[in-house]
Coordinates of C-alpha atoms in Angstrom, one line a residue:
Chain A
M1 CA 14.7 268.2 43.4
I2 CA 15.8 267.3 46.9
I3 CA 19.2 268.8 47.6
I4 CA 21.4 266.8 50.0
G5 CA 23.9 269.5 51.0
E6 CA 27.4 268.1 50.8
S7 CA 29.4 270.8 52.5
I8 CA 30.0 269.0 55.8
H9 CA 32.6 266.6 54.4
V10 CA 35.7 265.4 56.2
I11 CA 37.8 265.9 53.1
A12 CA 37.8 269.7 54.0
T13 CA 40.6 270.4 56.4
S14 CA 38.4 272.9 58.3
I15 CA 35.8 270.2 58.9
R16 CA 38.4 267.6 59.9
K17 CA 39.7 270.1 62.5
A18 CA 36.2 271.0 63.7
I19 CA 35.5 267.3 64.3
E20 CA 38.7 266.8 66.2
D21 CA 38.1 269.9 68.3
R22 CA 34.4 269.1 68.7
D23 CA 33.8 272.7 67.5
K24 CA 30.0 272.8 67.5
A25 CA 29.7 276.4 66.4
F26 CA 31.7 275.9 63.2
I27 CA 29.6 272.8 62.1
Q28 CA 26.4 274.5 63.0
K29 CA 27.2 277.6 61.0
L30 CA 27.9 275.5 57.9
A31 CA 24.7 273.5 58.4
K32 CA 22.7 276.7 58.9
R33 CA 24.1 278.3 55.7
Q34 CA 23.2 275.2 53.7
A35 CA 19.7 275.2 55.2
D36 CA 19.3 278.9 54.5
D37 CA 20.4 278.4 50.9
G38 CA 17.8 275.7 50.3
A39 CA 19.3 272.4 51.2
N40 CA 16.6 269.8 52.0
V41 CA 18.8 267.3 53.7
I42 CA 22.2 267.8 55.4
D43 CA 24.9 265.2 54.6
L44 CA 27.3 264.4 57.5
N45 CA 30.4 262.9 56.1
V46 CA 32.6 262.1 59.0
G47 CA 35.0 259.8 57.2
P48 CA 35.6 256.2 58.3
Q49 CA 36.3 257.2 61.9
K50 CA 37.7 253.7 62.7
K51 CA 38.4 254.5 66.3
H52 CA 35.9 257.1 67.4
G53 CA 33.0 256.5 65.0
A54 CA 30.5 255.5 67.7
E55 CA 31.2 258.8 69.4
V56 CA 31.7 261.2 66.5
M57 CA 28.6 260.5 64.6
P58 CA 26.1 261.0 67.5
W59 CA 28.0 264.2 68.4
M60 CA 27.6 265.4 64.8
V61 CA 23.9 264.4 64.7
E62 CA 23.1 266.2 68.0
T63 CA 25.1 269.2 67.0
I64 CA 23.1 269.7 63.8
Q65 CA 19.8 268.8 65.5
E66 CA 20.3 271.8 67.9
I67 CA 19.8 274.2 65.0
T68 CA 17.7 272.5 62.3
D69 CA 15.0 269.8 61.9
L70 CA 16.1 268.9 58.4
P71 CA 16.6 265.2 57.7
L72 CA 20.2 264.1 58.1
C73 CA 22.2 261.9 55.8
L74 CA 24.7 259.8 57.8
D75 CA 27.7 259.4 55.6
T76 CA 30.5 257.0 56.6
T77 CA 31.7 253.6 55.7
N78 CA 31.7 252.7 59.4
S79 CA 28.4 250.8 60.2
V80 CA 29.0 251.1 63.9
A81 CA 29.1 254.9 63.6
I82 CA 26.0 254.8 61.4
E83 CA 24.0 252.9 64.1
A84 CA 25.3 255.1 66.9
G85 CA 24.1 258.1 64.8
L86 CA 20.7 256.6 64.1
K87 CA 20.1 256.0 67.7
V88 CA 20.1 259.7 68.4
C89 CA 18.4 261.0 65.2
K90 CA 15.1 262.7 66.1
N91 CA 14.0 263.4 62.5
K92 CA 14.2 261.4 59.3
A93 CA 17.5 259.8 58.6
I94 CA 19.2 258.5 55.5
I95 CA 22.1 256.0 55.6
N96 CA 24.8 257.0 53.1
S97 CA 25.5 254.4 51.8
T98 CA 25.4 250.8 50.8
D99 CA 26.3 249.4 47.5
A100 CA 25.5 246.0 45.9
T101 CA 28.2 244.1 47.7
E102 CA 27.1 241.4 50.1
E103 CA 29.3 242.8 52.8
R104 CA 27.8 246.3 52.9
L105 CA 24.2 245.1 52.3
T106 CA 24.5 242.7 55.2
A107 CA 25.9 245.4 57.4
L108 CA 23.5 248.2 56.5
M109 CA 20.2 247.0 55.2
P110 CA 19.2 245.5 58.6
L111 CA 19.9 248.9 60.2
A112 CA 17.5 250.6 57.7
A113 CA 14.9 248.1 58.7
K114 CA 15.6 248.3 62.4
Y115 CA 15.5 252.1 62.6
N116 CA 12.9 252.5 59.8
C117 CA 15.1 254.9 58.0
D118 CA 16.0 255.5 54.3
I119 CA 19.2 254.3 52.7
I120 CA 21.2 255.4 49.7
A121 CA 22.4 252.4 47.6
L122 CA 24.9 252.7 44.9
S123 CA 24.7 250.4 41.9
L124 CA 28.3 249.2 42.3
A125 CA 29.7 245.8 42.9
K126 CA 33.1 244.3 43.4
V127 CA 33.6 243.4 39.7
G128 CA 34.4 247.0 38.7
L129 CA 32.6 250.1 37.6
P130 CA 29.3 249.5 35.8
T131 CA 29.6 250.8 32.2
T132 CA 26.1 250.4 30.9
A133 CA 22.6 251.3 32.1
D134 CA 21.8 247.6 32.1
A135 CA 24.7 246.8 34.5
R136 CA 23.4 249.4 36.9
I137 CA 19.9 248.1 36.7
E138 CA 20.9 244.6 37.4
L139 CA 22.8 245.8 40.5
A140 CA 19.8 247.9 41.6
A141 CA 17.6 244.8 41.3
E142 CA 19.9 242.9 43.6
I143 CA 19.7 245.8 46.1
L144 CA 15.9 245.9 46.0
A145 CA 15.7 242.1 46.5
V146 CA 17.8 242.4 49.6
A147 CA 15.7 245.3 50.8
E148 CA 12.5 243.3 50.4
A149 CA 14.0 240.3 52.2
E150 CA 15.0 242.6 55.1
G151 CA 11.6 244.3 55.2
V152 CA 12.7 247.7 54.0
P153 CA 10.0 249.4 51.8
S154 CA 11.2 250.1 48.3
D155 CA 10.6 253.8 48.6
H156 CA 13.1 253.9 51.5
I157 CA 15.8 252.9 49.0
W158 CA 17.5 255.8 47.3
L159 CA 19.2 254.3 44.2
D160 CA 22.3 256.0 43.0
P161 CA 23.5 255.0 39.5
L162 CA 27.1 256.0 40.2
V163 CA 27.9 259.1 38.1
L164 CA 31.3 259.0 36.3
T165 CA 33.2 262.0 35.0
I166 CA 32.6 263.3 31.5
N167 CA 36.4 263.6 31.2
G168 CA 37.3 260.1 30.2
N169 CA 33.9 258.4 30.6
Q170 CA 31.9 260.6 28.3
D171 CA 29.5 257.9 27.1
Q172 CA 28.5 257.3 30.7
A173 CA 26.4 260.4 31.2
L174 CA 23.6 259.0 29.1
Q175 CA 24.0 255.6 30.6
T176 CA 23.4 257.0 34.1
I177 CA 20.4 259.0 32.9
E178 CA 18.8 255.8 31.4
A179 CA 19.6 253.9 34.6
V180 CA 17.7 256.5 36.7
R181 CA 14.7 256.4 34.3
F182 CA 14.5 252.6 34.8
F183 CA 15.2 252.7 38.6
K184 CA 11.9 254.6 39.0
Q185 CA 10.0 251.7 37.5
M186 CA 11.7 248.9 39.3
A187 CA 9.3 248.6 42.3
D188 CA 6.0 249.8 43.7
P189 CA 6.1 252.2 45.5
A190 CA 8.8 253.6 43.2
P191 CA 12.3 253.7 44.7
M192 CA 13.8 257.1 45.3
T193 CA 16.8 258.1 43.1
T194 CA 19.8 260.2 43.9
C195 CA 23.4 260.7 42.8
G196 CA 26.7 262.4 43.7
L197 CA 26.2 265.2 41.2
S198 CA 29.6 266.7 41.1
N199 CA 31.1 263.3 40.0
I200 CA 30.1 264.3 36.5
S201 CA 32.8 267.0 36.5
N202 CA 35.6 265.3 38.4
S203 CA 39.0 266.3 37.0
C204 CA 37.5 269.1 34.9
P205 CA 38.7 272.7 35.3
E206 CA 37.2 274.3 38.4
E207 CA 35.6 277.1 36.4
L208 CA 33.6 274.6 34.3
R209 CA 32.4 272.3 37.1
P210 CA 29.3 274.2 38.3
L211 CA 28.0 274.5 34.7
L212 CA 28.5 270.8 34.0
N213 CA 26.9 269.9 37.3
R214 CA 23.7 272.0 36.9
V215 CA 23.1 271.1 33.3
F216 CA 23.5 267.4 34.1
M217 CA 21.2 267.8 37.0
V218 CA 18.4 269.1 34.7
M219 CA 18.9 266.1 32.3
M220 CA 18.8 263.7 35.2
A221 CA 15.8 265.4 36.8
G222 CA 13.9 264.9 33.5
A223 CA 14.7 261.2 33.6
G224 CA 13.4 260.9 37.2
L225 CA 16.2 261.9 39.6
D226 CA 14.5 262.8 42.9
S227 CA 17.5 264.2 44.7
C228 CA 21.2 264.7 44.5
I229 CA 24.1 265.2 46.8
A230 CA 25.3 268.6 45.8
D231 CA 26.6 272.0 46.8
A232 CA 23.7 273.8 48.3
L233 CA 25.9 276.9 48.5
D234 CA 26.2 277.0 44.7
E235 CA 23.8 279.8 43.9
K236 CA 23.5 279.1 40.3
L237 CA 22.7 275.4 41.0
M238 CA 20.0 276.4 43.4
E239 CA 18.6 278.9 40.9
V240 CA 18.2 276.1 38.4
V241 CA 16.5 274.0 41.1
K242 CA 14.0 276.8 41.6
I243 CA 13.5 277.2 37.8
L244 CA 12.5 273.5 37.7
T245 CA 10.3 273.7 40.8
D246 CA 8.4 276.8 39.7
R247 CA 8.4 275.9 36.0
D248 CA 9.7 279.4 35.6
D249 CA 10.1 280.1 31.8
S250 CA 10.1 283.9 32.1
T251 CA 13.8 284.0 31.0
P252 CA 15.5 282.5 27.9
K253 CA 17.6 280.4 30.3
G254 CA 14.5 279.2 32.2
K255 CA 12.9 278.3 28.9
L256 CA 16.0 276.3 27.8
Y257 CA 16.3 274.4 31.1
L258 CA 12.6 273.5 31.1
G259 CA 12.8 272.4 27.4
L260 CA 15.8 270.2 28.3
Y261 CA 13.9 268.8 31.3
D262 CA 10.8 268.1 29.3
C263 CA 12.8 266.4 26.6
Y264 CA 14.5 264.0 29.0
Q265 CA 11.2 263.4 30.6
E266 CA 9.9 262.2 27.2
G267 CA 13.0 260.0 26.9
E268 CA 14.4 262.0 24.0
M269 CA 17.7 263.6 23.3
Y270 CA 17.7 267.4 23.2
D271 CA 18.0 268.9 19.8
T272 CA 20.9 271.3 20.2
S273 CA 20.8 272.5 16.6
T274 CA 18.0 275.0 17.0
A275 CA 19.3 277.0 20.0
D276 CA 20.0 280.7 19.8
M277 CA 23.8 280.6 20.1
S278 CA 24.2 284.4 20.0
D279 CA 23.4 284.6 23.7
P280 CA 26.6 283.6 25.5
E281 CA 24.8 282.2 28.5
I282 CA 22.5 280.0 26.3
S283 CA 25.3 279.0 24.1
D284 CA 27.4 277.7 27.1
I285 CA 24.5 275.7 28.3
V286 CA 23.8 274.2 24.9
K287 CA 27.5 273.3 24.4
T288 CA 27.4 271.6 27.7
V289 CA 24.3 269.6 26.7
K290 CA 26.1 268.6 23.5
A291 CA 29.1 267.4 25.5
L292 CA 26.9 265.5 28.0
Q293 CA 24.9 263.9 25.1
N294 CA 28.3 262.8 23.7
E295 CA 27.7 264.6 20.5
S296 CA 31.3 265.8 20.2
L297 CA 34.3 264.7 22.1
Y298 CA 34.8 266.4 25.4
A299 CA 37.8 268.6 25.9
H300 CA 38.4 271.1 28.7
G301 CA 38.2 273.9 26.1
Y302 CA 34.8 272.8 24.8
L303 CA 33.1 276.2 25.5
K304 CA 35.6 277.9 23.1
L305 CA 34.4 275.9 20.1
Chain B
M1 CA 23.4 233.2 -6.3
P2 CA 21.9 236.3 -4.7
S3 CA 24.2 239.3 -4.9
V4 CA 25.4 240.7 -1.5
E5 CA 25.6 244.4 -1.2
I6 CA 28.5 245.6 1.0
P7 CA 27.2 248.1 3.5
L8 CA 29.1 251.4 3.2
E9 CA 29.8 253.9 6.0
K10 CA 29.3 257.5 5.1
W11 CA 31.4 259.8 7.2
T12 CA 30.7 263.5 7.2
G13 CA 34.3 264.5 8.2
Q14 CA 37.7 264.1 6.8
V15 CA 41.2 263.9 8.2
H16 CA 43.1 267.2 7.5
Q17 CA 45.7 267.1 4.9
V18 CA 49.2 268.1 6.1
T19 CA 52.2 268.6 3.9
L20 CA 55.7 268.5 5.3
G21 CA 58.6 270.0 3.3
A22 CA 58.8 273.3 1.4
G23 CA 61.3 275.7 0.0
G24 CA 62.9 273.4 -2.4
R25 CA 62.7 270.3 -0.2
K26 CA 60.9 267.2 -1.3
T27 CA 57.4 267.1 0.2
V28 CA 55.4 264.4 1.9
T29 CA 51.6 264.8 2.3
V30 CA 49.7 262.8 4.9
G31 CA 46.0 262.7 5.8
G32 CA 43.1 263.7 3.7
E33 CA 41.2 260.4 4.0
N34 CA 37.4 260.4 4.6
T35 CA 37.2 256.8 5.8
L36 CA 38.8 254.5 8.3
P37 CA 42.3 253.1 7.5
Y38 CA 42.6 251.3 4.2
L39 CA 38.8 250.8 3.7
H40 CA 39.1 251.9 0.1
F41 CA 35.6 250.7 -0.7
D42 CA 34.2 253.1 1.9
G43 CA 35.8 256.4 0.8
T44 CA 38.9 257.9 -0.6
I45 CA 42.4 257.7 0.8
P46 CA 44.5 260.2 -1.2
N47 CA 47.8 259.7 0.7
K48 CA 49.5 256.6 1.9
T49 CA 51.0 256.2 5.4
A50 CA 54.4 257.8 5.4
V51 CA 57.5 256.2 7.0
A52 CA 60.2 258.3 8.7
I53 CA 63.4 257.0 10.3
E54 CA 64.6 258.3 13.6
I55 CA 68.2 259.5 14.0
Q56 CA 69.8 261.1 17.0
D57 CA 72.2 264.0 17.3
I58 CA 74.6 261.9 19.4
A59 CA 75.4 258.2 19.1
P60 CA 72.7 256.4 21.1
A61 CA 73.9 255.0 24.4
D62 CA 70.8 253.0 25.2
W63 CA 69.7 251.5 21.9
S64 CA 69.3 247.8 21.4
P65 CA 72.5 246.0 20.0
T66 CA 70.3 245.0 17.1
L67 CA 69.9 248.6 16.0
L68 CA 73.5 249.5 16.6
K69 CA 74.6 246.6 14.5
A70 CA 72.3 247.5 11.7
W71 CA 73.5 251.1 11.5
G72 CA 77.2 250.6 12.2
D73 CA 79.4 253.6 12.3
V74 CA 77.0 256.1 10.8
V75 CA 75.4 256.7 14.2
N76 CA 78.5 258.8 15.1
D77 CA 77.6 261.4 12.5
P78 CA 74.0 262.6 12.2
A79 CA 74.4 263.8 8.6
T80 CA 75.8 260.5 7.3
W81 CA 73.2 258.7 9.4
A82 CA 70.4 260.7 7.7
K83 CA 71.8 260.0 4.2
K84 CA 71.9 256.3 5.0
A85 CA 68.4 256.4 6.3
V86 CA 67.1 258.0 3.1
E87 CA 68.9 255.2 1.2
Y88 CA 67.0 252.7 3.3
G89 CA 63.7 254.3 2.3
A90 CA 63.0 257.0 4.8
E91 CA 60.5 259.5 3.4
A92 CA 61.3 261.9 6.2
I93 CA 64.0 262.1 8.9
L94 CA 63.1 262.5 12.5
L95 CA 66.0 264.1 14.3
N96 CA 65.9 263.5 18.1
L97 CA 67.9 266.2 19.9
K98 CA 69.0 263.8 22.5
S99 CA 72.2 265.6 23.5
A100 CA 70.2 268.7 24.6
H101 CA 68.5 266.8 27.4
P102 CA 69.8 268.0 30.8
D103 CA 70.7 264.4 31.7
E104 CA 72.4 263.7 28.3
G105 CA 74.9 266.5 27.8
N106 CA 72.6 269.5 28.1
T107 CA 73.9 271.0 24.8
G108 CA 72.4 274.3 23.9
I109 CA 71.0 276.6 21.1
A110 CA 74.2 276.6 19.0
E111 CA 74.4 272.8 18.9
A112 CA 70.7 272.4 18.1
K113 CA 71.0 275.0 15.3
A114 CA 74.2 273.4 13.9
V115 CA 72.8 269.9 13.7
T116 CA 69.5 271.1 12.1
D117 CA 71.5 272.9 9.5
K118 CA 73.7 269.8 8.9
I119 CA 70.7 267.5 8.3
L120 CA 68.9 270.0 6.1
S121 CA 72.0 270.2 3.9
A122 CA 72.6 266.5 3.9
V123 CA 69.2 265.2 2.8
D124 CA 66.3 266.7 0.8
V125 CA 63.5 264.8 2.4
P126 CA 61.3 266.6 5.0
L127 CA 62.6 266.9 8.6
I128 CA 60.9 266.3 11.9
V129 CA 62.7 267.6 15.0
I130 CA 61.9 266.4 18.5
G131 CA 63.2 268.2 21.6
T132 CA 64.0 266.8 25.0
G133 CA 60.5 266.7 26.5
V134 CA 61.7 269.0 29.2
A135 CA 59.5 272.1 28.6
D136 CA 62.0 274.8 29.7
K137 CA 64.8 273.3 27.7
D138 CA 62.6 272.9 24.6
N139 CA 61.5 276.5 24.9
E140 CA 65.2 277.4 24.6
I141 CA 66.3 275.2 21.7
L142 CA 63.2 274.7 19.5
P143 CA 63.1 278.4 18.4
A144 CA 66.7 278.0 17.2
V145 CA 65.7 274.9 15.3
S146 CA 62.7 276.6 13.8
E147 CA 64.7 279.6 12.7
A148 CA 67.4 277.4 11.1
A149 CA 64.7 275.7 9.0
R150 CA 62.6 278.7 8.2
G151 CA 60.4 278.2 5.1
Q152 CA 61.3 274.5 4.8
R153 CA 58.1 273.3 6.7
I154 CA 59.6 270.9 9.2
A155 CA 57.6 269.4 12.0
I156 CA 58.5 270.4 15.5
G157 CA 57.7 268.6 18.8
N158 CA 56.9 267.9 21.4
C159 CA 54.4 270.5 22.1
E160 CA 52.6 270.0 25.4
E161 CA 50.3 272.1 27.7
K162 CA 53.4 273.6 29.3
N163 CA 55.2 274.8 26.2
Y164 CA 52.7 275.0 23.4
R165 CA 52.8 278.8 23.2
T166 CA 56.5 278.9 22.2
V167 CA 56.2 276.1 19.7
V168 CA 53.0 277.6 18.1
A169 CA 54.7 281.0 17.9
V170 CA 57.8 279.7 16.1
C171 CA 55.7 277.5 13.8
I172 CA 53.6 280.4 12.8
A173 CA 56.6 282.7 12.3
D174 CA 58.7 280.2 10.3
G175 CA 56.0 278.2 8.5
H176 CA 56.3 274.9 10.3
I177 CA 54.1 272.1 11.7
A178 CA 53.6 271.5 15.4
I179 CA 53.4 268.1 17.0
P180 CA 51.2 268.2 20.1
S181 CA 51.8 265.2 22.3
S182 CA 49.2 263.8 24.8
P183 CA 49.7 260.9 27.2
V184 CA 47.4 258.3 25.6
D185 CA 44.4 260.6 26.5
L186 CA 41.6 261.2 24.1
N187 CA 40.2 264.3 25.8
L188 CA 43.6 265.9 26.3
A189 CA 44.5 265.2 22.6
K190 CA 41.6 267.3 21.6
Q191 CA 42.2 269.9 24.2
L192 CA 45.8 270.5 22.9
N193 CA 44.4 270.9 19.4
I194 CA 42.0 273.5 20.7
L195 CA 44.8 275.3 22.5
L196 CA 47.0 275.3 19.4
T197 CA 44.4 276.5 17.0
D198 CA 43.2 279.0 19.5
A199 CA 46.7 280.4 19.6
G200 CA 46.5 280.9 15.9
L201 CA 48.1 277.8 14.4
P202 CA 46.4 276.8 11.1
I203 CA 44.6 273.5 11.3
D204 CA 46.7 272.1 8.5
A205 CA 49.9 272.7 10.5
I206 CA 49.3 270.1 13.2
L207 CA 50.4 266.4 13.4
M208 CA 49.2 264.9 16.6
D209 CA 51.1 262.4 18.6
P210 CA 48.8 260.4 20.9
T211 CA 51.9 258.7 22.4
T212 CA 52.6 255.1 21.6
G213 CA 52.4 252.0 23.7
A214 CA 54.4 249.1 22.1
L215 CA 53.1 245.6 21.4
G216 CA 52.6 244.0 24.8
Y217 CA 53.0 247.4 26.6
G218 CA 49.7 249.2 26.2
L219 CA 49.4 248.9 22.4
E220 CA 45.7 248.2 22.7
Y221 CA 45.1 251.3 24.8
T222 CA 46.9 253.5 22.2
Y223 CA 45.0 251.7 19.5
S224 CA 41.6 252.4 21.2
V225 CA 42.5 256.1 21.8
M226 CA 43.6 256.5 18.1
E227 CA 40.5 254.7 16.8
R228 CA 38.2 256.9 18.8
L229 CA 40.0 260.1 17.8
R230 CA 39.8 259.0 14.2
M231 CA 36.1 258.2 14.4
A232 CA 35.4 261.5 16.1
G233 CA 37.3 263.3 13.3
L234 CA 35.5 261.4 10.6
G235 CA 32.3 262.1 12.4
G236 CA 32.9 265.8 11.7
D237 CA 34.9 267.0 14.8
K238 CA 37.5 269.1 13.1
L239 CA 39.6 269.4 16.3
T240 CA 40.3 265.7 16.4
A241 CA 40.8 265.2 12.7
M242 CA 44.6 265.9 12.6
P243 CA 46.8 263.4 11.0
I244 CA 48.5 261.1 13.5
I245 CA 52.2 260.6 13.9
N246 CA 53.5 257.6 16.0
N247 CA 57.0 257.3 17.3
V248 CA 56.9 253.6 17.0
G249 CA 60.6 252.8 17.1
E250 CA 61.2 254.6 20.4
D251 CA 58.6 252.6 22.2
A252 CA 59.0 249.2 20.5
W253 CA 62.8 249.1 21.0
K254 CA 62.6 250.0 24.7
Q255 CA 61.0 246.6 25.5
K256 CA 62.9 243.6 26.6
E257 CA 61.5 241.5 23.8
A258 CA 63.3 243.8 21.4
K259 CA 66.7 244.1 23.1
V260 CA 67.4 241.3 25.6
A261 CA 69.2 238.1 24.5
Q262 CA 70.1 236.5 27.8
G263 CA 67.9 234.7 30.3
L264 CA 64.8 234.3 28.1
P265 CA 63.1 231.0 27.1
E266 CA 64.6 229.5 24.0
S267 CA 61.2 229.6 22.4
W268 CA 61.4 233.3 22.2
G269 CA 63.9 232.8 19.4
D270 CA 66.6 235.0 17.9
M271 CA 66.8 238.4 19.5
E272 CA 67.4 240.3 16.2
T273 CA 64.4 238.8 14.4
R274 CA 62.3 239.3 17.5
G275 CA 63.2 243.0 17.8
I276 CA 62.4 243.7 14.2
I277 CA 59.1 241.9 14.4
W278 CA 58.2 243.9 17.6
E279 CA 58.7 247.2 15.8
E280 CA 57.0 246.0 12.6
Q281 CA 53.9 244.6 14.4
T282 CA 53.6 247.7 16.6
A283 CA 53.7 249.9 13.5
I284 CA 51.2 247.9 11.4
S285 CA 48.8 247.7 14.3
L286 CA 48.9 251.4 14.8
M287 CA 48.4 252.0 11.1
Q288 CA 45.2 250.0 11.3
A289 CA 44.1 252.4 14.1
G290 CA 44.7 255.4 11.9
S291 CA 48.4 256.3 12.0
N292 CA 49.4 258.6 9.1
L293 CA 53.1 258.7 9.8
V294 CA 55.1 256.0 11.5
V295 CA 58.6 256.7 12.8
L296 CA 60.8 253.6 12.8
R297 CA 64.4 252.7 13.8
H298 CA 65.5 249.5 12.1
P299 CA 66.1 249.4 8.3
Q300 CA 64.5 246.0 8.0
S301 CA 61.3 247.0 9.7
V302 CA 61.2 250.1 7.4
A303 CA 61.3 247.7 4.4
K304 CA 58.7 245.4 5.9
V305 CA 56.3 248.2 6.9
G306 CA 56.8 249.8 3.6
A307 CA 55.8 246.6 1.8
A308 CA 52.7 246.3 4.0
I309 CA 51.7 249.9 3.2
T310 CA 52.0 249.2 -0.5
K311 CA 49.7 246.2 -0.1
L312 CA 47.2 248.0 2.1
M313 CA 47.0 250.9 -0.4
G314 CA 46.1 248.4 -3.1

């Protein structure tokens, strides 16, 4: 699982300030922490930067390149800022992101071709949020067609099925999982897949969010998720990434996560009825699987049941 | 002719049965069905949808002229109003403590207790008491209401995330039913039920109010939320299987279709007829989505909805 570390994000006041003040040390420290904790790519969300995009993004890229060779994910809606950033990228770069709208595809796909870089593409169009796996697959097909026309290899495209929160869109978790499974078969070489992991727990209580995120990641990984934009500083998330990578079944938790992964790899639902619910840690994970599999209606207090 | 077999749905769950009224009062039992509304061929529906009439502790200032005309002078005395409502077929009375609202008079504990006592003496059908919706104020007056009705199993609302602890505590202490109210939100409706039962309230002491959108004003959204709650409950989820109460009158009569006579196209027809139809159609639609207790305002819609229930119960 490739973790695209999401911590450098303009939504945080401290980051916004560091960008305004051109505070290299602050940004570098945060990039370093993510790299040390196992991030494989560093996301650089600078916001739209309508006025100063062409200056801020290269500054950001160069700031990070001083301390790490990790690939960078250039995250802004401003295509001028993206191109300015790409020009100074020494290592692999990923554009974050286009979607299936003509406007964004026209602005960004040619950049992916010109700079021979990767690009994240959301299965999202103007007509509203996709609510089925099929709707997501149709949009992904449109994206891949544009990529081919522009000469961008299919494995440079990181398809993102657009994860929606379990609180209100509970049936969507399985739809995104099935979309990812299909995405991997849509072209040769296979497209990459990614997602904004924490979307699954939007509007859920803070104390529940990391659990929902990591359990969902395992299910998505089984279905073919190559990467996710996630919190690399979340130790428990990174512990689960390691369990999957090492196939470490030495603990009951490891055994459970690998069982869940294998199940989703086979395209099956996980049978939650056989788990040992006497172990609180196991029981919380299984209850979360049940909620994500839409077996019982989600409520913030689901762990109490 | 080949015979056609009607496919049957087998649900594993059942709506909890809740009984209002005790201690010598008449009782009304709702819920208990193990199938979707009125699908008698699919399962059993032991109790019919109940109809309550809403009255207020002060003469309503903002009600449609159609309603005021129908009730006449009785709106000036809650006890007389309650008696009249029972004559018109109310199986329960919903008492809205309107005067306690900080913007409507801000009356206190003494008044809330007095009017509760008055209604309990005036009629023998079950009572539902709704507070102001202002959590702090309700925390003050609802315990007094509860105490006044101790042992008579009234239903008390609204109970939200902010004030559920107080409502649950008094319901447990005095043997009442709580009405958790969620803003047309499936997940929050279940969450409130979790909180209430977790705080010790028995599962058969909850009537849930998913909040009602009137015909033309979000009815279909309420419908969908109720239907999904009901299907989850019938699917075996005990924390969504509470009987549903809908305060239909309040929402239906707020809309201009129900209360405006001037400046509308002639084709909209007579205001009185229109208002009654608005309430009736909102109620019947929500009954099809799983309502177990509808609260109405107009005597004629009570009659019409009552007739529809009789037909639907076969």
